[in-house]
Amino acid sequence: MDINILSSLHSALLLSAKLFIVIVALMIIYEFYEKSKLFELTQRYAKSPIEAIGISTNASITMIVGFILGITYGAGILIKNAMENKMSKQDTILSAIFLSICHAVIEDTLIFVAVGANGFILFGIRFIMAIGVIIAIQKIFFKKRNIQ
């Protein structure tokens, strides 16, 4: 029994180390990306859809990373931008809520499609639900209380 616990602990530590390396690498890449012209181009194309749901373009990269790569990577950038005051409290909260509902859409959708789910329905429900919740929270909570 002790061998299984030690083996499990070893596997968990290795997985944690791998995840740490990936997140640190992503943060380093993000630093270079943030200073590139591609960053500005991405923000320009993401501006309309992001602002349509009540989130400023300052949160666009956080939203895109979390939407595509997943909550872990999106949260890393979200925390970094929030700590550096690059995002308002409203953008931070709305981005976190959106990503908690609709993150890693490629990976998660493919996993569920592999076990028989309809990918279009799964993606559609998650995306529409995330947008609906964000719009409702923004109108009910933020506008009513005039929070920025």
Short mmCIF file of C-alpha atoms in Angstrom, two decimals:
data_model
loop_
_atom_site.label_atom_id
_atom_site.label_comp_id
_atom_site.label_asym_id
_atom_site.label_seq_id
_atom_site.Cartn_x
_atom_site.Cartn_y
_atom_site.Cartn_z
CA MET A 1 0.00 0.00 0.00
CA ASP A 2 2.84 2.40 0.80
CA ILE A 3 4.34 1.82 -2.63
CA ASN A 4 1.09 2.91 -4.33
CA ILE A 5 0.91 6.08 -2.24
CA LEU A 6 4.53 6.93 -3.00
CA SER A 7 4.02 6.16 -6.67
CA SER A 8 0.91 8.34 -6.76
CA LEU A 9 2.70 11.16 -4.97
CA HIS A 10 5.61 10.89 -7.41
CA SER A 11 3.25 11.01 -10.40
CA ALA A 12 1.39 13.98 -8.95
CA LEU A 13 4.64 15.87 -8.35
CA LEU A 14 5.82 15.16 -11.89
CA LEU A 15 2.51 16.34 -13.32
CA SER A 16 2.64 19.49 -11.18
CA ALA A 17 6.18 20.19 -12.35
CA LYS A 18 5.16 19.76 -16.00
CA LEU A 19 2.19 22.06 -15.52
CA PHE A 20 4.43 24.63 -13.81
CA ILE A 21 6.89 24.52 -16.71
CA VAL A 22 4.11 24.94 -19.27
CA ILE A 23 2.57 27.88 -17.39
CA VAL A 24 5.93 29.62 -16.92
CA ALA A 25 6.73 29.09 -20.62
CA LEU A 26 3.32 30.48 -21.55
CA MET A 27 3.88 33.55 -19.36
CA ILE A 28 7.29 34.17 -20.98
CA ILE A 29 5.79 33.81 -24.46
CA TYR A 30 2.97 36.13 -23.39
CA GLU A 31 5.49 38.79 -22.31
CA PHE A 32 7.07 38.79 -25.78
CA TYR A 33 3.67 38.59 -27.46
CA GLU A 34 2.37 41.56 -25.44
CA LYS A 35 5.12 43.76 -26.88
CA SER A 36 4.63 42.60 -30.48
CA LYS A 37 2.52 43.99 -33.30
CA LEU A 38 0.54 40.75 -33.30
CA PHE A 39 -0.81 41.70 -29.87
CA GLU A 40 -2.26 44.95 -31.24
CA LEU A 41 -3.69 43.11 -34.24
CA THR A 42 -5.34 40.53 -32.00
CA GLN A 43 -6.84 43.25 -29.82
CA ARG A 44 -8.18 45.07 -32.86
CA TYR A 45 -9.97 41.96 -34.19
CA ALA A 46 -11.23 40.94 -30.75
CA LYS A 47 -12.47 44.42 -29.86
CA SER A 48 -16.02 44.24 -31.26
CA PRO A 49 -17.05 40.81 -29.95
CA ILE A 50 -15.45 41.39 -26.54
CA GLU A 51 -16.97 44.85 -26.08
CA ALA A 52 -20.36 43.56 -27.27
CA ILE A 53 -20.61 41.49 -24.09
CA GLY A 54 -19.50 44.37 -21.88
CA ILE A 55 -15.82 43.61 -21.40
CA SER A 56 -13.12 46.09 -22.46
CA THR A 57 -10.39 45.25 -24.94
CA ASN A 58 -7.86 45.17 -22.08
CA ALA A 59 -9.25 41.72 -21.28
CA SER A 60 -9.33 40.44 -24.86
CA ILE A 61 -6.11 38.42 -24.74
CA THR A 62 -7.07 36.87 -21.40
CA MET A 63 -10.41 35.87 -22.89
CA ILE A 64 -8.88 34.42 -26.05
CA VAL A 65 -6.23 32.40 -24.20
CA GLY A 66 -8.73 31.00 -21.69
CA PHE A 67 -11.32 30.35 -24.38
CA ILE A 68 -8.93 28.33 -26.52
CA LEU A 69 -6.29 26.90 -24.17
CA GLY A 70 -8.24 26.57 -20.96
CA ILE A 71 -8.95 27.99 -17.56
CA THR A 72 -5.48 27.32 -16.13
CA TYR A 73 -3.66 29.31 -18.77
CA GLY A 74 -6.35 31.99 -19.02
CA ALA A 75 -6.37 32.37 -15.24
CA GLY A 76 -2.60 32.80 -15.18
CA ILE A 77 -2.83 35.72 -17.58
CA LEU A 78 -5.96 37.04 -15.83
CA ILE A 79 -4.17 37.11 -12.47
CA LYS A 80 -1.06 38.71 -13.99
CA ASN A 81 -3.08 41.45 -15.71
CA ALA A 82 -5.22 42.08 -12.64
CA MET A 83 -2.16 42.38 -10.39
CA GLU A 84 -0.58 44.83 -12.84
CA ASN A 85 -3.85 46.83 -12.95
CA LYS A 86 -4.18 46.30 -16.70
CA MET A 87 -7.82 45.27 -16.22
CA SER A 88 -10.61 46.92 -14.28
CA LYS A 89 -12.35 45.04 -11.47
CA GLN A 90 -15.37 44.64 -13.72
CA ASP A 91 -13.29 43.17 -16.56
CA THR A 92 -11.51 40.84 -14.16
CA ILE A 93 -14.75 39.53 -12.65
CA LEU A 94 -16.60 39.22 -15.96
CA SER A 95 -13.63 37.50 -17.64
CA ALA A 96 -13.33 35.03 -14.77
CA ILE A 97 -17.04 34.24 -14.92
CA PHE A 98 -17.01 33.86 -18.71
CA LEU A 99 -14.00 31.56 -18.60
CA SER A 100 -15.44 29.47 -15.79
CA ILE A 101 -18.37 28.66 -18.07
CA CYS A 102 -16.68 28.58 -21.46
CA HIS A 103 -13.01 27.58 -21.42
CA ALA A 104 -10.85 25.20 -23.43
CA VAL A 105 -13.57 24.92 -26.05
CA ILE A 106 -11.41 22.95 -28.46
CA GLU A 107 -10.04 20.41 -25.99
CA ASP A 108 -13.22 19.91 -23.95
CA THR A 109 -15.46 19.70 -26.99
CA LEU A 110 -13.22 17.10 -28.65
CA ILE A 111 -13.14 15.00 -25.49
CA PHE A 112 -16.93 14.91 -25.30
CA VAL A 113 -17.30 14.32 -29.05
CA ALA A 114 -15.03 11.29 -28.63
CA VAL A 115 -17.57 9.79 -26.21
CA GLY A 116 -20.55 10.55 -28.43
CA ALA A 117 -21.68 14.11 -27.70
CA ASN A 118 -22.68 16.53 -30.44
CA GLY A 119 -19.85 19.07 -30.55
CA PHE A 120 -21.92 21.87 -32.08
CA ILE A 121 -24.60 21.59 -29.42
CA LEU A 122 -22.04 21.35 -26.63
CA PHE A 123 -20.06 24.36 -27.86
CA GLY A 124 -23.21 26.35 -28.64
CA ILE A 125 -24.75 25.82 -25.21
CA ARG A 126 -21.52 26.73 -23.38
CA PHE A 127 -20.90 29.81 -25.51
CA ILE A 128 -24.48 31.12 -25.39
CA MET A 129 -24.72 30.42 -21.67
CA ALA A 130 -21.45 32.25 -20.98
CA ILE A 131 -22.53 35.29 -23.00
CA GLY A 132 -25.98 35.31 -21.39
CA VAL A 133 -24.60 35.10 -17.87
CA ILE A 134 -22.04 37.85 -18.55
CA ILE A 135 -24.64 40.20 -20.01
CA ALA A 136 -27.04 39.51 -17.12
CA ILE A 137 -24.37 40.04 -14.45
CA GLN A 138 -23.15 43.18 -16.15
CA LYS A 139 -26.64 44.69 -16.37
CA ILE A 140 -27.93 43.54 -12.99
CA PHE A 141 -24.84 43.84 -10.83
CA PHE A 142 -22.45 46.34 -12.39
CA LYS A 143 -24.78 48.85 -14.03
CA LYS A 144 -27.22 48.84 -11.11
CA ARG A 145 -24.42 49.55 -8.63
CA ASN A 146 -22.39 51.71 -11.06
CA ILE A 147 -19.25 49.62 -10.52
CA GLN A 148 -16.28 50.02 -12.83
#
